[in-house]
CSV table of C-alpha atoms (C1' of nucleotides) in Angstrom, one decimal:
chain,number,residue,atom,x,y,z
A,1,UNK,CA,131.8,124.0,133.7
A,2,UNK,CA,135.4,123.3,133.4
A,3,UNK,CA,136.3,121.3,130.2
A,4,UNK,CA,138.5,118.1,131.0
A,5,UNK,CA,141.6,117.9,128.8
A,6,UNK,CA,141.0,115.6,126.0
A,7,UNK,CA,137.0,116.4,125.9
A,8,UNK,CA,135.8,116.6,123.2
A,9,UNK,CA,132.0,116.2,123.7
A,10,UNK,CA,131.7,119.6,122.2
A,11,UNK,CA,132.6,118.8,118.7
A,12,UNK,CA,130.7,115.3,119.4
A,13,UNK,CA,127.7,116.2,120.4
A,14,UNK,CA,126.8,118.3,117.6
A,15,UNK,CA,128.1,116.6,114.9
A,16,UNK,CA,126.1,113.2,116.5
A,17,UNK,CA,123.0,115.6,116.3
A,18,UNK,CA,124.0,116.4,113.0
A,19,UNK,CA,124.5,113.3,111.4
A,20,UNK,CA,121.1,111.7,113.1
A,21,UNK,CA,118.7,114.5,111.3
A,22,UNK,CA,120.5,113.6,107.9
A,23,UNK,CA,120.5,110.1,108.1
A,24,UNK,CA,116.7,109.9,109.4
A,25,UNK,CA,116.0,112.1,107.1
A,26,UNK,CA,117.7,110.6,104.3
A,27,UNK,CA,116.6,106.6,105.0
A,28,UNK,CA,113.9,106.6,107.8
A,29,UNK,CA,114.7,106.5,111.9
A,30,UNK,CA,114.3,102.4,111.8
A,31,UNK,CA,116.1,102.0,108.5
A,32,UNK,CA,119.4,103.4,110.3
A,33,UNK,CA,121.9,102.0,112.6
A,34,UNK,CA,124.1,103.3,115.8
A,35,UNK,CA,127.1,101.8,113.5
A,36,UNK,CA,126.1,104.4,110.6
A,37,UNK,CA,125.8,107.5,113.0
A,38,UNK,CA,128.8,106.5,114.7
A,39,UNK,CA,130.8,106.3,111.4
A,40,UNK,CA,129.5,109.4,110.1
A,41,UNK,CA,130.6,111.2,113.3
A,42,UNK,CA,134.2,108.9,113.5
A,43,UNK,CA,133.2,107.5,117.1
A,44,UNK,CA,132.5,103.7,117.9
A,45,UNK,CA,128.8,103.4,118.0
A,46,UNK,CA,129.3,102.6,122.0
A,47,UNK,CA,130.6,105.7,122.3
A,48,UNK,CA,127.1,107.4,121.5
A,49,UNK,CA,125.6,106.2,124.6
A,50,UNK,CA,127.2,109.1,126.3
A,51,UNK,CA,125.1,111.6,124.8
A,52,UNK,CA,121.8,109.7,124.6
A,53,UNK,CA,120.0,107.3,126.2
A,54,UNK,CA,119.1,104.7,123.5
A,55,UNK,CA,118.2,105.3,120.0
A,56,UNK,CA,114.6,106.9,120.6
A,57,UNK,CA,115.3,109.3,123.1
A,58,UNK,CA,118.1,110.3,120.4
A,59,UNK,CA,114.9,110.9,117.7
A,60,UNK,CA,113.0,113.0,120.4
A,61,UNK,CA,115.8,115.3,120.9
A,62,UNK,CA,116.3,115.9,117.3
A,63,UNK,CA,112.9,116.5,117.4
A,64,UNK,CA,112.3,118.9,120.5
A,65,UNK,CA,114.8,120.8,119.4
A,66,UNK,CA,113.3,121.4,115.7
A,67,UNK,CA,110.0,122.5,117.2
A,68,UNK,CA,111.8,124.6,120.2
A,69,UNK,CA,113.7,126.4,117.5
A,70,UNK,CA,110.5,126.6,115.4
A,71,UNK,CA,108.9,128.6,118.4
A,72,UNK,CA,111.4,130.6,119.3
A,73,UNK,CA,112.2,132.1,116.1
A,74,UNK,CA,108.7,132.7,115.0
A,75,UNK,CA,108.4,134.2,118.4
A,76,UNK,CA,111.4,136.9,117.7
A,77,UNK,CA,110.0,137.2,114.2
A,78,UNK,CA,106.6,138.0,115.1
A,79,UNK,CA,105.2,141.5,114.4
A,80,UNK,CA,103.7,143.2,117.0
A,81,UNK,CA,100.9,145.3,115.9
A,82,UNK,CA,99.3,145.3,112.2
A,83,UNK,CA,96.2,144.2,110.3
A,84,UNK,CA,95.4,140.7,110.1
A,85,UNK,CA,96.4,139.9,106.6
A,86,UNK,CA,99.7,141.6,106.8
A,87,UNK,CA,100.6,138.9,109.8
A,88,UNK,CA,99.3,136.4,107.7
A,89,UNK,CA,101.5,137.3,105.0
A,90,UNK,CA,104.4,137.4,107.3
A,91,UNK,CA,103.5,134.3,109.0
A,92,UNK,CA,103.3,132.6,105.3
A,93,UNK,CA,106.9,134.2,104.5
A,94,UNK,CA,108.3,133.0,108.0
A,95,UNK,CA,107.0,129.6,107.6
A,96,UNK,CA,108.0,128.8,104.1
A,97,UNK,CA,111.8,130.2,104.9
A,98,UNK,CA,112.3,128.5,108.4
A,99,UNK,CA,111.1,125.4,106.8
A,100,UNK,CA,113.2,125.1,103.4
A,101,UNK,CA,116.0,125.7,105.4
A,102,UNK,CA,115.7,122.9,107.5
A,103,UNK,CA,114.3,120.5,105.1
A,104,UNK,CA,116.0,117.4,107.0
A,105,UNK,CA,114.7,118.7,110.6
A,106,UNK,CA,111.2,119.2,109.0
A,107,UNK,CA,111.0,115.8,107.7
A,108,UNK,CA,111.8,113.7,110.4
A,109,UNK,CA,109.8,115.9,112.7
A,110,UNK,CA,106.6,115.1,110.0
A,111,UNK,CA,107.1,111.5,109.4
A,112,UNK,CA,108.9,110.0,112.5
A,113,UNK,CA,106.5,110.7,114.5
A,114,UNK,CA,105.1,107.0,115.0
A,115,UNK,CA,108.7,105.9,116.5
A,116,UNK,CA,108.4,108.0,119.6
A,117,UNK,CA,107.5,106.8,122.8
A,118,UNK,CA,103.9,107.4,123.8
A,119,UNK,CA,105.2,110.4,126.9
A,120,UNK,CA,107.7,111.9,123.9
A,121,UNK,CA,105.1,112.1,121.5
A,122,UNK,CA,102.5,114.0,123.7
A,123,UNK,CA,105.0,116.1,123.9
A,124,UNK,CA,106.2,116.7,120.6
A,125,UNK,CA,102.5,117.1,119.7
A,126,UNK,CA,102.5,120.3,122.4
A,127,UNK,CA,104.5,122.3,120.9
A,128,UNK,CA,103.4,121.7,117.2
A,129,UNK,CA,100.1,122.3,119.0
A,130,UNK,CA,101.2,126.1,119.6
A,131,UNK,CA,102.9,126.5,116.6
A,132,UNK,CA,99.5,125.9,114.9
A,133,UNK,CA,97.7,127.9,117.5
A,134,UNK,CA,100.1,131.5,116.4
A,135,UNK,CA,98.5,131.0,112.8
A,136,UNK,CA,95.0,130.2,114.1
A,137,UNK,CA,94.6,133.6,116.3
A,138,UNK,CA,95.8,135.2,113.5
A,139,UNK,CA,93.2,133.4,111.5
A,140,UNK,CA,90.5,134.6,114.3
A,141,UNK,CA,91.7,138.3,114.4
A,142,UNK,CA,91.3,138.3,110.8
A,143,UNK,CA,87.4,136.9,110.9
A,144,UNK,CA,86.6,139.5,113.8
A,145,UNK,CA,88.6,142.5,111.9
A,146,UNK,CA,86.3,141.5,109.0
A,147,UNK,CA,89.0,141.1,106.6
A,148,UNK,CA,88.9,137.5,106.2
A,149,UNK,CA,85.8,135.2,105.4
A,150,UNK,CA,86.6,131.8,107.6
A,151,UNK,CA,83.7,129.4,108.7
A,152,UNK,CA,86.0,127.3,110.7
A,153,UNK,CA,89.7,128.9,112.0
A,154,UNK,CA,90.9,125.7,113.1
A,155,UNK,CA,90.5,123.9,109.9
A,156,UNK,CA,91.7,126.8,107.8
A,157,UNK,CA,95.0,127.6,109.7
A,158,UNK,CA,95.6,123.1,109.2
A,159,UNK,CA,95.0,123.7,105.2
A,160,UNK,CA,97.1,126.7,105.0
A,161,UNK,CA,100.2,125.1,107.0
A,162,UNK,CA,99.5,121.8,105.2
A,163,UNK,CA,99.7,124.2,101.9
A,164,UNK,CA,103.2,125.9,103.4
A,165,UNK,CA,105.1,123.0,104.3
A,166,UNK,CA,104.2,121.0,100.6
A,167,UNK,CA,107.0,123.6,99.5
A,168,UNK,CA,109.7,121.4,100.8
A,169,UNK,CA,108.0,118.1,98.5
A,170,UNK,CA,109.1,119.7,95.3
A,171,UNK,CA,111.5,122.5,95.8
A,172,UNK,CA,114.9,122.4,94.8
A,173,UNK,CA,117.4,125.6,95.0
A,174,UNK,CA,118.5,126.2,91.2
A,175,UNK,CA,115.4,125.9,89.3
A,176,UNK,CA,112.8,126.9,87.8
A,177,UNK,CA,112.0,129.3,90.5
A,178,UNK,CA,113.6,131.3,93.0
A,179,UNK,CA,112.8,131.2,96.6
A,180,UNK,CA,111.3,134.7,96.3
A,181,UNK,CA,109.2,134.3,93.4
A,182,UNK,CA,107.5,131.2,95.7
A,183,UNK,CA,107.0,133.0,98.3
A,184,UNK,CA,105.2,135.8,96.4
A,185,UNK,CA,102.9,133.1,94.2
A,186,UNK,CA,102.0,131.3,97.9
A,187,UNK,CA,101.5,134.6,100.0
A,188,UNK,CA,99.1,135.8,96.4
A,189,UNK,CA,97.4,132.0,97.2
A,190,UNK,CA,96.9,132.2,100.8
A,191,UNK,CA,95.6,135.7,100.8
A,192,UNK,CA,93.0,134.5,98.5
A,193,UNK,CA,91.9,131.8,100.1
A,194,UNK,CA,90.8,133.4,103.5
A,195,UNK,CA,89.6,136.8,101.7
A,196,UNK,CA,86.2,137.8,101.8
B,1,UNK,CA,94.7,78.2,85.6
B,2,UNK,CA,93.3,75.5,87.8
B,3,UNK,CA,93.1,75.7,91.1
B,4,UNK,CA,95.0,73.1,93.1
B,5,UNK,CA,93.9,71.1,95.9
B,6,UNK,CA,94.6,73.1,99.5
B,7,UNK,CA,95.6,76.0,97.4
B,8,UNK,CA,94.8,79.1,99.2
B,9,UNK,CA,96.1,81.7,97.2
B,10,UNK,CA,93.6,83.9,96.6
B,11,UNK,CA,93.3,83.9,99.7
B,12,UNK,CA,96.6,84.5,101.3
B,13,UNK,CA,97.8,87.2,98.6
B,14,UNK,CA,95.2,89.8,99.6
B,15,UNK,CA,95.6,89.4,103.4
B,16,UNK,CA,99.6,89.7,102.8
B,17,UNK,CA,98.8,92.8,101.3
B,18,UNK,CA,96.2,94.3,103.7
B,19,UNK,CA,98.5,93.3,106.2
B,20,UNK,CA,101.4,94.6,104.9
B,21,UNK,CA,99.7,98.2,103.6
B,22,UNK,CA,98.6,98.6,107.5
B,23,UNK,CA,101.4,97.4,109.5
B,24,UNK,CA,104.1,99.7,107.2
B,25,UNK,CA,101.3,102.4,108.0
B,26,UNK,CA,101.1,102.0,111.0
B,27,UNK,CA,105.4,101.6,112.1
B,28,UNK,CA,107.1,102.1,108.9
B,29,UNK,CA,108.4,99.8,106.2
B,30,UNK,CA,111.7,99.3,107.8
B,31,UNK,CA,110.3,99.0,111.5
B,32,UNK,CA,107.8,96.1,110.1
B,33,UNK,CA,109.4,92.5,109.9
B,34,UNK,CA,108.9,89.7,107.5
B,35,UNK,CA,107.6,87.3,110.7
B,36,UNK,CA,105.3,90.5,111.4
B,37,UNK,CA,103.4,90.6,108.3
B,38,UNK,CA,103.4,86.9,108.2
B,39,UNK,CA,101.7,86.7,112.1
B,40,UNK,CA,99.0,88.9,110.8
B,41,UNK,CA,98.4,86.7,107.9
B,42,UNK,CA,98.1,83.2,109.3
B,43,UNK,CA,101.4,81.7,107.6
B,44,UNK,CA,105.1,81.5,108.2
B,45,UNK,CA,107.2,84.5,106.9
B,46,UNK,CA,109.1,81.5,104.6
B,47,UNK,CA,105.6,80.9,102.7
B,48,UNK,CA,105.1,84.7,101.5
B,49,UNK,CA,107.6,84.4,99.2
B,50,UNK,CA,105.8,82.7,97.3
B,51,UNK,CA,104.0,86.0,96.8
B,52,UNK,CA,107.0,88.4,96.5
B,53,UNK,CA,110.3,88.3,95.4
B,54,UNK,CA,111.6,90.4,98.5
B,55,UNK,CA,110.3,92.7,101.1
B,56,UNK,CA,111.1,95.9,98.1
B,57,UNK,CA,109.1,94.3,96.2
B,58,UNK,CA,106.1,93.9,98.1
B,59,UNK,CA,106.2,98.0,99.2
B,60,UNK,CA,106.7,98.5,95.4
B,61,UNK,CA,103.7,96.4,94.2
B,62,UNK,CA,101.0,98.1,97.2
B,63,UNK,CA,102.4,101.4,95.8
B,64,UNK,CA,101.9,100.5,92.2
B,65,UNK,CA,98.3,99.4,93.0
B,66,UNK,CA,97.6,102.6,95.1
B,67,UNK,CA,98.4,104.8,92.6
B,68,UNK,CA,97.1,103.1,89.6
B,69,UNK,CA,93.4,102.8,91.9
B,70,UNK,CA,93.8,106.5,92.2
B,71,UNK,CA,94.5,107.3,88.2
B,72,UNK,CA,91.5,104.7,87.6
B,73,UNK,CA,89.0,106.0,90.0
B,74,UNK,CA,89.7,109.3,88.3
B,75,UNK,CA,89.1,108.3,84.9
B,76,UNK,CA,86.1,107.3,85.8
B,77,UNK,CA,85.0,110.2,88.0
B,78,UNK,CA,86.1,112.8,85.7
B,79,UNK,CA,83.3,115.1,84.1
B,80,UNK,CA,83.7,115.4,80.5
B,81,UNK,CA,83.2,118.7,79.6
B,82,UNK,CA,82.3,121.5,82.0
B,83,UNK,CA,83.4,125.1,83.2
B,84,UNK,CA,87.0,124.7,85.0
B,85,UNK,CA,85.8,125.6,88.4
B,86,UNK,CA,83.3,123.4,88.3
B,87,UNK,CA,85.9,120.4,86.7
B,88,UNK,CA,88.5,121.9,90.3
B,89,UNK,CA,85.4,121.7,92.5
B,90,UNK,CA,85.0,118.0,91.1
B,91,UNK,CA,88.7,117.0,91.8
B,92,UNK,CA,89.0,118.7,95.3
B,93,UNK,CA,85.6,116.7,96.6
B,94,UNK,CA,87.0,113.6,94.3
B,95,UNK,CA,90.9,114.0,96.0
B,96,UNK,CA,89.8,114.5,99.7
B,97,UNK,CA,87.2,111.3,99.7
B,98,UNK,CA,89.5,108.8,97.5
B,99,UNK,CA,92.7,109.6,99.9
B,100,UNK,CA,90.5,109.7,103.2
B,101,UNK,CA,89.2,105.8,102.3
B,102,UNK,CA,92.8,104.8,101.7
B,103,UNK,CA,94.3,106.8,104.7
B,104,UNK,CA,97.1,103.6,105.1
B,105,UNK,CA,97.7,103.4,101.2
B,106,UNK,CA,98.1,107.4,101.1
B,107,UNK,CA,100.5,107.2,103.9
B,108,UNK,CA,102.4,104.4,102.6
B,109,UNK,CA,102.9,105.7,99.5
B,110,UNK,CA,103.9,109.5,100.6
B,111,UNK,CA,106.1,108.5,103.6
B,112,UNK,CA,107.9,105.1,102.1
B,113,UNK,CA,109.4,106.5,98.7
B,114,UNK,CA,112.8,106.3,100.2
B,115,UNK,CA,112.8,103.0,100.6
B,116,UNK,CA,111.9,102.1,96.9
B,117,UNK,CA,114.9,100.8,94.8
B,118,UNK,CA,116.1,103.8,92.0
B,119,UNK,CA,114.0,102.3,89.7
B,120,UNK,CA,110.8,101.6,91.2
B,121,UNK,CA,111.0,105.1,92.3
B,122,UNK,CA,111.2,106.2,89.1
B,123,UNK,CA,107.9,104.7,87.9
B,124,UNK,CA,105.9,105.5,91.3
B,125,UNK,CA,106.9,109.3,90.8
B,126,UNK,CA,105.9,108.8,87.0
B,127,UNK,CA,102.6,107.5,88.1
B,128,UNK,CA,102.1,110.5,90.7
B,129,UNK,CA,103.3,112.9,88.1
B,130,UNK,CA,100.2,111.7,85.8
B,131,UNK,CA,98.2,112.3,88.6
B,132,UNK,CA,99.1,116.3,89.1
B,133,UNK,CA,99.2,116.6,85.2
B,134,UNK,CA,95.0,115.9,85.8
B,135,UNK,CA,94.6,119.4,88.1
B,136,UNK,CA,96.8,121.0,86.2
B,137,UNK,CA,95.3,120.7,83.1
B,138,UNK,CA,92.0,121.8,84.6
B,139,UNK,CA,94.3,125.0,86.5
B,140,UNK,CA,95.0,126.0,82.5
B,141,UNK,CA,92.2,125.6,81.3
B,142,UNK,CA,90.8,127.8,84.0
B,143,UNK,CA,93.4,130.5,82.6
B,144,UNK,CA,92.7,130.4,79.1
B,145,UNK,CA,88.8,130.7,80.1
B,146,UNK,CA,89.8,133.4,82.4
B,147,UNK,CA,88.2,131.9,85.4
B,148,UNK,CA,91.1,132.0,87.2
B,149,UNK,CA,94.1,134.0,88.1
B,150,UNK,CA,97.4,131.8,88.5
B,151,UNK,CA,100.9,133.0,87.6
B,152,UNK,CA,101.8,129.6,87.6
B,153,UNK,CA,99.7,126.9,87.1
B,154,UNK,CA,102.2,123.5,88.1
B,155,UNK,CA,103.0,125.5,91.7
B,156,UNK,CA,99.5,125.9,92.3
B,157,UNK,CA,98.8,122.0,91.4
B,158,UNK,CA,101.2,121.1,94.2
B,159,UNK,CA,100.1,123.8,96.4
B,160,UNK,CA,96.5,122.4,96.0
B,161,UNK,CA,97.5,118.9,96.4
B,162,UNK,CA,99.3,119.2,99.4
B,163,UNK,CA,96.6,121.4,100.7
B,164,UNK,CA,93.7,118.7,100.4
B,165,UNK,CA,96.2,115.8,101.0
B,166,UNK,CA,96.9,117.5,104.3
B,167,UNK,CA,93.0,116.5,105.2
B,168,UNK,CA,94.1,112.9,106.0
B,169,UNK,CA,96.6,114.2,108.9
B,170,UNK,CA,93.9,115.6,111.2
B,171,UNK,CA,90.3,114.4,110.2
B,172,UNK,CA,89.0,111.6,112.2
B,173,UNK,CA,85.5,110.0,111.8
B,174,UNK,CA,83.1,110.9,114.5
B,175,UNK,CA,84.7,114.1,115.0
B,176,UNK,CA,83.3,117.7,115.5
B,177,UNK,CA,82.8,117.7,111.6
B,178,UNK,CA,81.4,116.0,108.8
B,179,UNK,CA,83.4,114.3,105.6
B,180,UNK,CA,80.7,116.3,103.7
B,181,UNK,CA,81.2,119.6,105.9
B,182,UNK,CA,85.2,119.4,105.5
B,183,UNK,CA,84.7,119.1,101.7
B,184,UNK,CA,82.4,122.1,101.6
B,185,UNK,CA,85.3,124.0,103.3
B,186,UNK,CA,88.1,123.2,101.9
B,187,UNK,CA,86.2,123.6,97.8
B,188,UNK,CA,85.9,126.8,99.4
B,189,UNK,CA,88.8,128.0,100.0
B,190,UNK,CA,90.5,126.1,96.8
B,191,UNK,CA,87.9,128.4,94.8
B,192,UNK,CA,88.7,131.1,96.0
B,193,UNK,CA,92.6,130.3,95.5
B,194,UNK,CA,93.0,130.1,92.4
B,195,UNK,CA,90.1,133.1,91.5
B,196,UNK,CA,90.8,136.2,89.3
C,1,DG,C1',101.0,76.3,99.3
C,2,DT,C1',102.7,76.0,103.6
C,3,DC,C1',105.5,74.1,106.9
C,4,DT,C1',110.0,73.6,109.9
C,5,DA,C1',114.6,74.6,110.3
C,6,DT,C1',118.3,77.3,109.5
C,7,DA,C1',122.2,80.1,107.2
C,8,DC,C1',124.1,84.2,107.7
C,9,DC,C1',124.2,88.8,109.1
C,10,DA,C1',123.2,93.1,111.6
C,11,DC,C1',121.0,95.2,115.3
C,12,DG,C1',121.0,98.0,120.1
C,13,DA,C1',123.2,98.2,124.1
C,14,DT,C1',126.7,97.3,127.7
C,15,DA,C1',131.3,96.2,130.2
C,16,DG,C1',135.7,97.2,131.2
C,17,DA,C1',140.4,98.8,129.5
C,18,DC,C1',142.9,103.0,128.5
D,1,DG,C1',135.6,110.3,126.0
D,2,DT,C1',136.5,106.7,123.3
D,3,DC,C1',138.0,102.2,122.4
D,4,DT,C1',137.5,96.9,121.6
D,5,DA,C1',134.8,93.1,122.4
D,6,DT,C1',130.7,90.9,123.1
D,7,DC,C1',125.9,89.6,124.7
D,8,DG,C1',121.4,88.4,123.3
D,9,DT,C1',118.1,89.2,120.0
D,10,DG,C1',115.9,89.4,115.7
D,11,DG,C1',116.4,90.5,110.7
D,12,DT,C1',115.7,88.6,105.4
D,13,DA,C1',115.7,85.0,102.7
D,14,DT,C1',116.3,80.0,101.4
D,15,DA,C1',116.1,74.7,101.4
D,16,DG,C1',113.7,70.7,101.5
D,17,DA,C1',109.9,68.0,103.7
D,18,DC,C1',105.0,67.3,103.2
DNA sequence: GTCTATACCACGATAGAC
DNA sequence: GTCTATCGTGGTATAGAC
């Protein structure tokens, strides 16, 4: 598609997208106004409405796009063929890492939930759905291997991402401990707790 | 202090704060109104100031009281003197049903912390901070005794936390398990965490 | 202690000029 | 594609009657 002179929905559209995540992120969807976004991104708020529909379908696309992302990358990430517990690790590596580095996306995906539409949050809930669904067959090929001890799959693979994703609560880059040294302490804790 | 004719505030004061504790649950503290809160009571918004000094003020005082509920119930819970496992098997069971009969207050008081003025943050996260001092000084003591094998025994407080916290985002009553069969899981696989 | 009434301000969203 | 201007609504908080 040709770009009209003096478009510049380009350089807009992301840096509305942008400014959304850290704003939600920073004072809750409700809590923040058009105006705000639209100062942030050096529009009028009016001018907005020509990437989004109202304010809601704005917070849906931020959050489609988190979980599409999530999917995709964990899905060119993915190792093929090995022993349960080494995709476990991996998956514990992959999740911790996708999800400190997008600590803003992760929130708002988490906690905003309750502002979506009733059709955008079935949806949203779809694809977390899946993502939980990777960690559960590994969960399953693990009990059928014999190399993990699980008396429910389902419950296990909600603890374990429950566990992963409390990283982003209290990390902070610069302190006490470096993004390595977490991952190895979780992927020594989650390897425990589904052993046999 | 005497009770005046047509004076209903022992009345009024919980319901404001039942109210308020599920409404900001339920759509978030910013989403919620004044005349909101105030339908659900039975009064006009104008007559709950009598109760608050501003809508801060009211998310700061149901966070105060759910956290100071949850240090008390502990201190009164807590076994004296017993082997560390036994003292981490007490806390999981203790953590999963004191946050699953508060599910609002839990919420609330995880999701709303933005919204707190600097210095009512400051003594919620003091107040949660007592809180994960309590497993972590059963994690250490698990060291010393060599019960357990943890490189580092804050991470693993959080790690746990956020693990049996997690409980509250998928478990509904009536569902295809048990309070008491999700406990017996989940102390399973925090035992097995943290073991040497 | 609760009411009615209201001050004052900000909200989301739209219209029409450029 | 962005602007200015604005509509209609609803926000927190207060004042003063009862």
């Amino acid at each position: 598609m040709a770009r009209k002179p003096g478009s510049r929905a380009d350089i807009t559209r992301p840096r509305l997208h942008a400014a959304a995540l850290r704003l939600f992120a920073q004072h809750g969807f409700s809590a923040v106004s058009m105006r705000q976004i639209a100062g942030q991104v050096g529009v009028q708020a009016g001018a907005l409405y020509q990437y989004i529909d109202d304010k809601q379908g704005l917070l849906f696309d931020l959050m489609r796009s988190h979980m599409e992302d999530l999917l995709h990358a964990w899905s060119t990430s993915r190792p093929p063929d090995a022993p349960a517990l080494a995709r476990l690790e991996h998956f514990a590596r992959f999740h911790i890492r996708f999800h400190l580095d997008r600590a803003d996306a992760v929130f708002v995906s988490y906690m905003e939930l309750r502002n979506l539409a009733p059709a955008h949050f079935t949806r949203i809930e779809a694809l977390r759905r899946r993502y939980e669904d990777e960690l559960e067959a590994i969960l399953r090929a693990g009990r059928e291997e014999g190399s993990m001890a699980l008396p429910d799959t389902k419950l296990a693979a909600m603890a374990l991402i429950a566990m992963l994703t409390g990283v982003n609560t209290w990390f902070r880059e610069g302190g006490r401990l470096s993004r390595d040294r977490v991952e190895d302490i979780y992927v020594d804790m989650v390897r425990k707790a589904v052993g046999g």
